[in-house]
Amino acid sequence: MARFPEQIQNLIDDFNTLPGIGRKTAERLVFFVLKQNAAYIHKFSGHFEQLSAVNKCQECHNFSFAQTLCSICDDPKRDKTILCLVEEHHDLNVIEETDTFRGLYHILGGVLNPLEGITPDKLNLQNLIDRIKKNKVTEVILALNPDMQGEATIMYLNKFLQPIPGIKITRLARGLPMGSDIEYADEVTLANALSNRREVN
């Protein structure tokens, strides 16, 4: 027998599917929402409805409400000759918050992890070479987490991109501790890591 009415239990189950949200936390979140007025609940649910209109940028795979390009790829002021490869969308946002990078991005959608079945064909590499050639890219920055999976992906991408003539392949400087996540780096550390990036050997 369910502890709560079906409608409430369904919402608890939905919150429970989110990363880092256990059963008790899911219940607390739902109870918080239930205590709010109807206007708050309507606005809150409306934000979820709006997410159904989100598309993926055809160039970098970033989230976008436009049909083709995200606001970054569509910005004529961005330097199209520098391309920064990141693992996920939140890594892009963290780098943007440093306000030091004016190039374009390419979201891989993960890093190599054979134990979890993430092989090169699972990454967003299909249009990467075309983007590099089309935009006459001169530098590719591998802005991946300095952990085992990130290092393995950097090694693979370095070999994958080496045959392309005229590009420099760099990585973030060692200001980021081994095993850390870009997502949790402070803006100063990340800005320094970008500014002092070095070529991949």
PDB file of C-alpha atoms in Angstrom:
ATOM      1  CA  MET A   1       0.000   0.000   0.000  1.00  0.00           C
ATOM      2  CA  ALA A   2       1.373   3.420  -1.003  1.00  0.00           C
ATOM      3  CA  ARG A   3       2.308   5.771   1.831  1.00  0.00           C
ATOM      4  CA  PHE A   4       1.021   8.797  -0.086  1.00  0.00           C
ATOM      5  CA  PRO A   5      -1.701   9.522  -2.649  1.00  0.00           C
ATOM      6  CA  GLU A   6      -0.702   8.355  -6.123  1.00  0.00           C
ATOM      7  CA  GLN A   7      -0.149  11.875  -7.497  1.00  0.00           C
ATOM      8  CA  ILE A   8       2.261  12.736  -4.676  1.00  0.00           C
ATOM      9  CA  GLN A   9       4.009   9.364  -4.846  1.00  0.00           C
ATOM     10  CA  ASN A  10       4.546   9.777  -8.602  1.00  0.00           C
ATOM     11  CA  LEU A  11       6.271  13.121  -8.062  1.00  0.00           C
ATOM     12  CA  ILE A  12       8.438  11.680  -5.272  1.00  0.00           C
ATOM     13  CA  ASP A  13       9.456   8.861  -7.616  1.00  0.00           C
ATOM     14  CA  ASP A  14      10.310  11.402 -10.330  1.00  0.00           C
ATOM     15  CA  PHE A  15      12.507  13.477  -8.011  1.00  0.00           C
ATOM     16  CA  ASN A  16      14.142  10.263  -6.796  1.00  0.00           C
ATOM     17  CA  THR A  17      15.425   9.560 -10.324  1.00  0.00           C
ATOM     18  CA  LEU A  18      17.541  12.752 -10.297  1.00  0.00           C
ATOM     19  CA  PRO A  19      21.300  12.401  -9.623  1.00  0.00           C
ATOM     20  CA  GLY A  20      22.176  12.735  -5.945  1.00  0.00           C
ATOM     21  CA  ILE A  21      18.527  12.767  -4.810  1.00  0.00           C
ATOM     22  CA  GLY A  22      17.635   9.950  -2.425  1.00  0.00           C
ATOM     23  CA  ARG A  23      14.158   8.927  -1.302  1.00  0.00           C
ATOM     24  CA  LYS A  24      14.100  11.131   1.815  1.00  0.00           C
ATOM     25  CA  THR A  25      15.366  14.184  -0.072  1.00  0.00           C
ATOM     26  CA  ALA A  26      12.786  13.579  -2.808  1.00  0.00           C
ATOM     27  CA  GLU A  27      10.037  13.528  -0.194  1.00  0.00           C
ATOM     28  CA  ARG A  28      11.275  16.779   1.385  1.00  0.00           C
ATOM     29  CA  LEU A  29      11.351  18.493  -2.012  1.00  0.00           C
ATOM     30  CA  VAL A  30       7.809  17.403  -2.833  1.00  0.00           C
ATOM     31  CA  PHE A  31       6.522  18.472   0.591  1.00  0.00           C
ATOM     32  CA  PHE A  32       8.149  21.875   0.084  1.00  0.00           C
ATOM     33  CA  VAL A  33       6.372  22.299  -3.254  1.00  0.00           C
ATOM     34  CA  LEU A  34       3.055  21.199  -1.732  1.00  0.00           C
ATOM     35  CA  LYS A  35       3.299  23.943   0.898  1.00  0.00           C
ATOM     36  CA  GLN A  36       3.543  26.658  -1.762  1.00  0.00           C
ATOM     37  CA  ASN A  37       0.591  28.475  -3.282  1.00  0.00           C
ATOM     38  CA  ALA A  38      -1.006  27.538  -6.600  1.00  0.00           C
ATOM     39  CA  ALA A  39       0.793  30.341  -8.477  1.00  0.00           C
ATOM     40  CA  TYR A  40       4.197  29.006  -7.385  1.00  0.00           C
ATOM     41  CA  ILE A  41       3.314  25.429  -8.371  1.00  0.00           C
ATOM     42  CA  HIS A  42       1.994  26.580 -11.754  1.00  0.00           C
ATOM     43  CA  LYS A  43       5.172  28.594 -12.418  1.00  0.00           C
ATOM     44  CA  PHE A  44       7.390  25.736 -11.211  1.00  0.00           C
ATOM     45  CA  SER A  45       5.704  23.155 -13.436  1.00  0.00           C
ATOM     46  CA  GLY A  46       5.744  25.616 -16.340  1.00  0.00           C
ATOM     47  CA  HIS A  47       9.539  25.731 -16.241  1.00  0.00           C
ATOM     48  CA  PHE A  48       9.608  21.962 -16.719  1.00  0.00           C
ATOM     49  CA  GLU A  49       7.182  22.268 -19.626  1.00  0.00           C
ATOM     50  CA  GLN A  50       9.494  24.766 -21.322  1.00  0.00           C
ATOM     51  CA  LEU A  51      12.333  22.236 -21.282  1.00  0.00           C
ATOM     52  CA  SER A  52      10.484  20.169 -23.881  1.00  0.00           C
ATOM     53  CA  ALA A  53      11.353  22.898 -26.411  1.00  0.00           C
ATOM     54  CA  VAL A  54      15.107  22.569 -25.858  1.00  0.00           C
ATOM     55  CA  ASN A  55      17.148  21.495 -28.892  1.00  0.00           C
ATOM     56  CA  LYS A  56      20.797  20.575 -29.353  1.00  0.00           C
ATOM     57  CA  CYS A  57      23.050  22.978 -31.249  1.00  0.00           C
ATOM     58  CA  GLN A  58      23.963  21.423 -34.593  1.00  0.00           C
ATOM     59  CA  GLU A  59      27.554  22.591 -34.212  1.00  0.00           C
ATOM     60  CA  CYS A  60      28.696  22.184 -30.604  1.00  0.00           C
ATOM     61  CA  HIS A  61      25.856  20.055 -29.101  1.00  0.00           C
ATOM     62  CA  ASN A  62      25.079  22.701 -26.476  1.00  0.00           C
ATOM     63  CA  PHE A  63      21.489  23.177 -25.328  1.00  0.00           C
ATOM     64  CA  SER A  64      19.606  25.727 -27.387  1.00  0.00           C
ATOM     65  CA  PHE A  65      16.064  27.006 -27.817  1.00  0.00           C
ATOM     66  CA  ALA A  66      16.878  27.892 -31.422  1.00  0.00           C
ATOM     67  CA  GLN A  67      16.400  25.370 -34.202  1.00  0.00           C
ATOM     68  CA  THR A  68      20.008  25.284 -35.390  1.00  0.00           C
ATOM     69  CA  LEU A  69      22.739  27.131 -33.461  1.00  0.00           C
ATOM     70  CA  CYS A  70      23.176  28.037 -29.802  1.00  0.00           C
ATOM     71  CA  SER A  71      23.867  31.649 -28.807  1.00  0.00           C
ATOM     72  CA  ILE A  72      27.628  31.010 -28.575  1.00  0.00           C
ATOM     73  CA  CYS A  73      28.036  29.419 -32.008  1.00  0.00           C
ATOM     74  CA  ASP A  74      25.787  32.111 -33.485  1.00  0.00           C
ATOM     75  CA  ASP A  75      27.838  34.965 -31.995  1.00  0.00           C
ATOM     76  CA  PRO A  76      29.939  36.643 -34.744  1.00  0.00           C
ATOM     77  CA  LYS A  77      32.281  38.082 -32.090  1.00  0.00           C
ATOM     78  CA  ARG A  78      33.539  34.642 -31.039  1.00  0.00           C
ATOM     79  CA  ASP A  79      36.924  33.477 -32.333  1.00  0.00           C
ATOM     80  CA  LYS A  80      36.079  30.510 -34.561  1.00  0.00           C
ATOM     81  CA  THR A  81      39.736  29.502 -34.915  1.00  0.00           C
ATOM     82  CA  ILE A  82      39.983  28.301 -31.288  1.00  0.00           C
ATOM     83  CA  LEU A  83      37.908  25.295 -30.269  1.00  0.00           C
ATOM     84  CA  CYS A  84      37.559  24.125 -26.667  1.00  0.00           C
ATOM     85  CA  LEU A  85      36.517  20.493 -26.153  1.00  0.00           C
ATOM     86  CA  VAL A  86      34.622  19.794 -22.924  1.00  0.00           C
ATOM     87  CA  GLU A  87      32.966  16.723 -21.459  1.00  0.00           C
ATOM     88  CA  GLU A  88      29.505  18.060 -20.614  1.00  0.00           C
ATOM     89  CA  HIS A  89      27.327  21.182 -20.758  1.00  0.00           C
ATOM     90  CA  HIS A  90      28.088  22.234 -17.183  1.00  0.00           C
ATOM     91  CA  ASP A  91      31.823  22.327 -18.008  1.00  0.00           C
ATOM     92  CA  LEU A  92      31.082  24.801 -20.806  1.00  0.00           C
ATOM     93  CA  ASN A  93      29.113  26.993 -18.409  1.00  0.00           C
ATOM     94  CA  VAL A  94      31.890  26.973 -15.807  1.00  0.00           C
ATOM     95  CA  ILE A  95      34.465  28.085 -18.393  1.00  0.00           C
ATOM     96  CA  GLU A  96      32.107  30.787 -19.687  1.00  0.00           C
ATOM     97  CA  GLU A  97      31.787  32.158 -16.155  1.00  0.00           C
ATOM     98  CA  THR A  98      35.537  32.878 -16.091  1.00  0.00           C
ATOM     99  CA  ASP A  99      34.905  35.432 -18.880  1.00  0.00           C
ATOM    100  CA  THR A 100      38.371  34.712 -20.316  1.00  0.00           C
ATOM    101  CA  PHE A 101      37.629  32.425 -23.271  1.00  0.00           C
ATOM    102  CA  ARG A 102      36.223  33.885 -26.491  1.00  0.00           C
ATOM    103  CA  GLY A 103      36.490  30.888 -28.795  1.00  0.00           C
ATOM    104  CA  LEU A 104      33.932  28.184 -29.569  1.00  0.00           C
ATOM    105  CA  TYR A 105      33.151  24.917 -27.794  1.00  0.00           C
ATOM    106  CA  HIS A 106      32.516  21.303 -28.680  1.00  0.00           C
ATOM    107  CA  ILE A 107      30.717  19.116 -26.134  1.00  0.00           C
ATOM    108  CA  LEU A 108      31.849  15.494 -26.261  1.00  0.00           C
ATOM    109  CA  GLY A 109      28.932  14.185 -24.214  1.00  0.00           C
ATOM    110  CA  GLY A 110      31.210  12.081 -22.006  1.00  0.00           C
ATOM    111  CA  VAL A 111      34.712  10.665 -21.721  1.00  0.00           C
ATOM    112  CA  LEU A 112      36.114   7.266 -22.587  1.00  0.00           C
ATOM    113  CA  ASN A 113      35.194   4.641 -20.018  1.00  0.00           C
ATOM    114  CA  PRO A 114      35.192   1.080 -21.399  1.00  0.00           C
ATOM    115  CA  LEU A 115      33.872  -0.331 -18.107  1.00  0.00           C
ATOM    116  CA  GLU A 116      30.690   1.695 -18.608  1.00  0.00           C
ATOM    117  CA  GLY A 117      30.554   1.025 -22.337  1.00  0.00           C
ATOM    118  CA  ILE A 118      31.626   4.543 -23.364  1.00  0.00           C
ATOM    119  CA  THR A 119      33.807   4.010 -26.424  1.00  0.00           C
ATOM    120  CA  PRO A 120      34.900   6.603 -29.040  1.00  0.00           C
ATOM    121  CA  ASP A 121      31.803   5.986 -31.163  1.00  0.00           C
ATOM    122  CA  LYS A 122      29.653   7.104 -28.206  1.00  0.00           C
ATOM    123  CA  LEU A 123      31.282  10.571 -28.115  1.00  0.00           C
ATOM    124  CA  ASN A 124      30.196  13.538 -30.240  1.00  0.00           C
ATOM    125  CA  LEU A 125      33.053  13.253 -32.722  1.00  0.00           C
ATOM    126  CA  GLN A 126      31.069  12.893 -35.950  1.00  0.00           C
ATOM    127  CA  ASN A 127      31.144  16.572 -36.942  1.00  0.00           C
ATOM    128  CA  LEU A 128      34.320  17.578 -35.083  1.00  0.00           C
ATOM    129  CA  ILE A 129      36.723  17.227 -38.010  1.00  0.00           C
ATOM    130  CA  ASP A 130      34.315  19.068 -40.321  1.00  0.00           C
ATOM    131  CA  ARG A 131      34.067  21.962 -37.836  1.00  0.00           C
ATOM    132  CA  ILE A 132      37.835  22.207 -37.538  1.00  0.00           C
ATOM    133  CA  LYS A 133      38.283  22.361 -41.305  1.00  0.00           C
ATOM    134  CA  LYS A 134      35.311  24.659 -41.966  1.00  0.00           C
ATOM    135  CA  ASN A 135      36.335  27.235 -39.345  1.00  0.00           C
ATOM    136  CA  LYS A 136      40.068  26.921 -40.132  1.00  0.00           C
ATOM    137  CA  VAL A 137      40.718  26.096 -36.474  1.00  0.00           C
ATOM    138  CA  THR A 138      44.319  26.700 -35.394  1.00  0.00           C
ATOM    139  CA  GLU A 139      44.065  25.477 -31.787  1.00  0.00           C
ATOM    140  CA  VAL A 140      42.046  22.762 -30.070  1.00  0.00           C
ATOM    141  CA  ILE A 141      41.953  22.964 -26.264  1.00  0.00           C
ATOM    142  CA  LEU A 142      41.256  19.674 -24.486  1.00  0.00           C
ATOM    143  CA  ALA A 143      39.512  20.980 -21.349  1.00  0.00           C
ATOM    144  CA  LEU A 144      38.796  17.661 -19.657  1.00  0.00           C
ATOM    145  CA  ASN A 145      38.927  16.622 -16.014  1.00  0.00           C
ATOM    146  CA  PRO A 146      42.404  15.504 -14.860  1.00  0.00           C
ATOM    147  CA  ASP A 147      41.290  12.022 -13.818  1.00  0.00           C
ATOM    148  CA  MET A 148      41.891   8.583 -15.351  1.00  0.00           C
ATOM    149  CA  GLN A 149      39.013   8.802 -17.830  1.00  0.00           C
ATOM    150  CA  GLY A 150      39.879  12.382 -18.772  1.00  0.00           C
ATOM    151  CA  GLU A 151      43.545  11.514 -19.321  1.00  0.00           C
ATOM    152  CA  ALA A 152      42.638   8.494 -21.463  1.00  0.00           C
ATOM    153  CA  THR A 153      40.319  10.663 -23.556  1.00  0.00           C
ATOM    154  CA  ILE A 154      43.009  13.331 -23.980  1.00  0.00           C
ATOM    155  CA  MET A 155      45.440  10.687 -25.253  1.00  0.00           C
ATOM    156  CA  TYR A 156      42.848   9.353 -27.697  1.00  0.00           C
ATOM    157  CA  LEU A 157      41.851  12.808 -28.970  1.00  0.00           C
ATOM    158  CA  ASN A 158      45.475  13.832 -29.407  1.00  0.00           C
ATOM    159  CA  LYS A 159      46.035  10.818 -31.665  1.00  0.00           C
ATOM    160  CA  PHE A 160      42.660  11.385 -33.385  1.00  0.00           C
ATOM    161  CA  LEU A 161      43.447  15.036 -34.204  1.00  0.00           C
ATOM    162  CA  GLN A 162      47.173  14.756 -34.980  1.00  0.00           C
ATOM    163  CA  PRO A 163      46.693  14.020 -38.721  1.00  0.00           C
ATOM    164  CA  ILE A 164      44.974  17.396 -39.237  1.00  0.00           C
ATOM    165  CA  PRO A 165      47.606  19.843 -40.526  1.00  0.00           C
ATOM    166  CA  GLY A 166      48.062  23.293 -39.019  1.00  0.00           C
ATOM    167  CA  ILE A 167      46.426  22.843 -35.606  1.00  0.00           C
ATOM    168  CA  LYS A 168      47.939  23.070 -32.136  1.00  0.00           C
ATOM    169  CA  ILE A 169      46.505  20.698 -29.538  1.00  0.00           C
ATOM    170  CA  THR A 170      46.654  22.028 -25.979  1.00  0.00           C
ATOM    171  CA  ARG A 171      45.321  21.076 -22.565  1.00  0.00           C
ATOM    172  CA  LEU A 172      44.564  22.982 -19.385  1.00  0.00           C
ATOM    173  CA  ALA A 173      47.541  23.802 -17.170  1.00  0.00           C
ATOM    174  CA  ARG A 174      48.160  21.766 -14.035  1.00  0.00           C
ATOM    175  CA  GLY A 175      46.477  24.327 -11.804  1.00  0.00           C
ATOM    176  CA  LEU A 176      43.713  21.735 -11.536  1.00  0.00           C
ATOM    177  CA  PRO A 177      44.605  18.979  -9.040  1.00  0.00           C
ATOM    178  CA  MET A 178      44.690  15.409 -10.336  1.00  0.00           C
ATOM    179  CA  GLY A 179      41.302  13.762  -9.903  1.00  0.00           C
ATOM    180  CA  SER A 180      39.394  17.039  -9.617  1.00  0.00           C
ATOM    181  CA  ASP A 181      36.330  18.121 -11.618  1.00  0.00           C
ATOM    182  CA  ILE A 182      36.289  21.261 -13.771  1.00  0.00           C
ATOM    183  CA  GLU A 183      32.706  21.790 -12.630  1.00  0.00           C
ATOM    184  CA  TYR A 184      33.853  22.502  -9.058  1.00  0.00           C
ATOM    185  CA  ALA A 185      36.966  24.573  -9.817  1.00  0.00           C
ATOM    186  CA  ASP A 186      36.867  28.205  -8.746  1.00  0.00           C
ATOM    187  CA  GLU A 187      36.915  30.848 -11.479  1.00  0.00           C
ATOM    188  CA  VAL A 188      40.456  32.096 -10.742  1.00  0.00           C
ATOM    189  CA  THR A 189      41.978  28.594 -10.838  1.00  0.00           C
ATOM    190  CA  LEU A 190      40.151  27.745 -14.049  1.00  0.00           C
ATOM    191  CA  ALA A 191      41.060  31.065 -15.686  1.00  0.00           C
ATOM    192  CA  ASN A 192      44.736  30.461 -14.851  1.00  0.00           C
ATOM    193  CA  ALA A 193      44.534  26.903 -16.170  1.00  0.00           C
ATOM    194  CA  LEU A 194      43.141  28.265 -19.443  1.00  0.00           C
ATOM    195  CA  SER A 195      45.677  31.083 -19.742  1.00  0.00           C
ATOM    196  CA  ASN A 196      48.628  28.783 -19.029  1.00  0.00           C
ATOM    197  CA  ARG A 197      47.472  25.859 -21.156  1.00  0.00           C
ATOM    198  CA  ARG A 198      50.207  23.767 -22.756  1.00  0.00           C
ATOM    199  CA  GLU A 199      50.587  21.595 -25.803  1.00  0.00           C
ATOM    200  CA  VAL A 200      49.734  17.915 -25.539  1.00  0.00           C
ATOM    201  CA  ASN A 201      52.787  15.718 -26.025  1.00  0.00           C
TER     202      ASN A 201
END
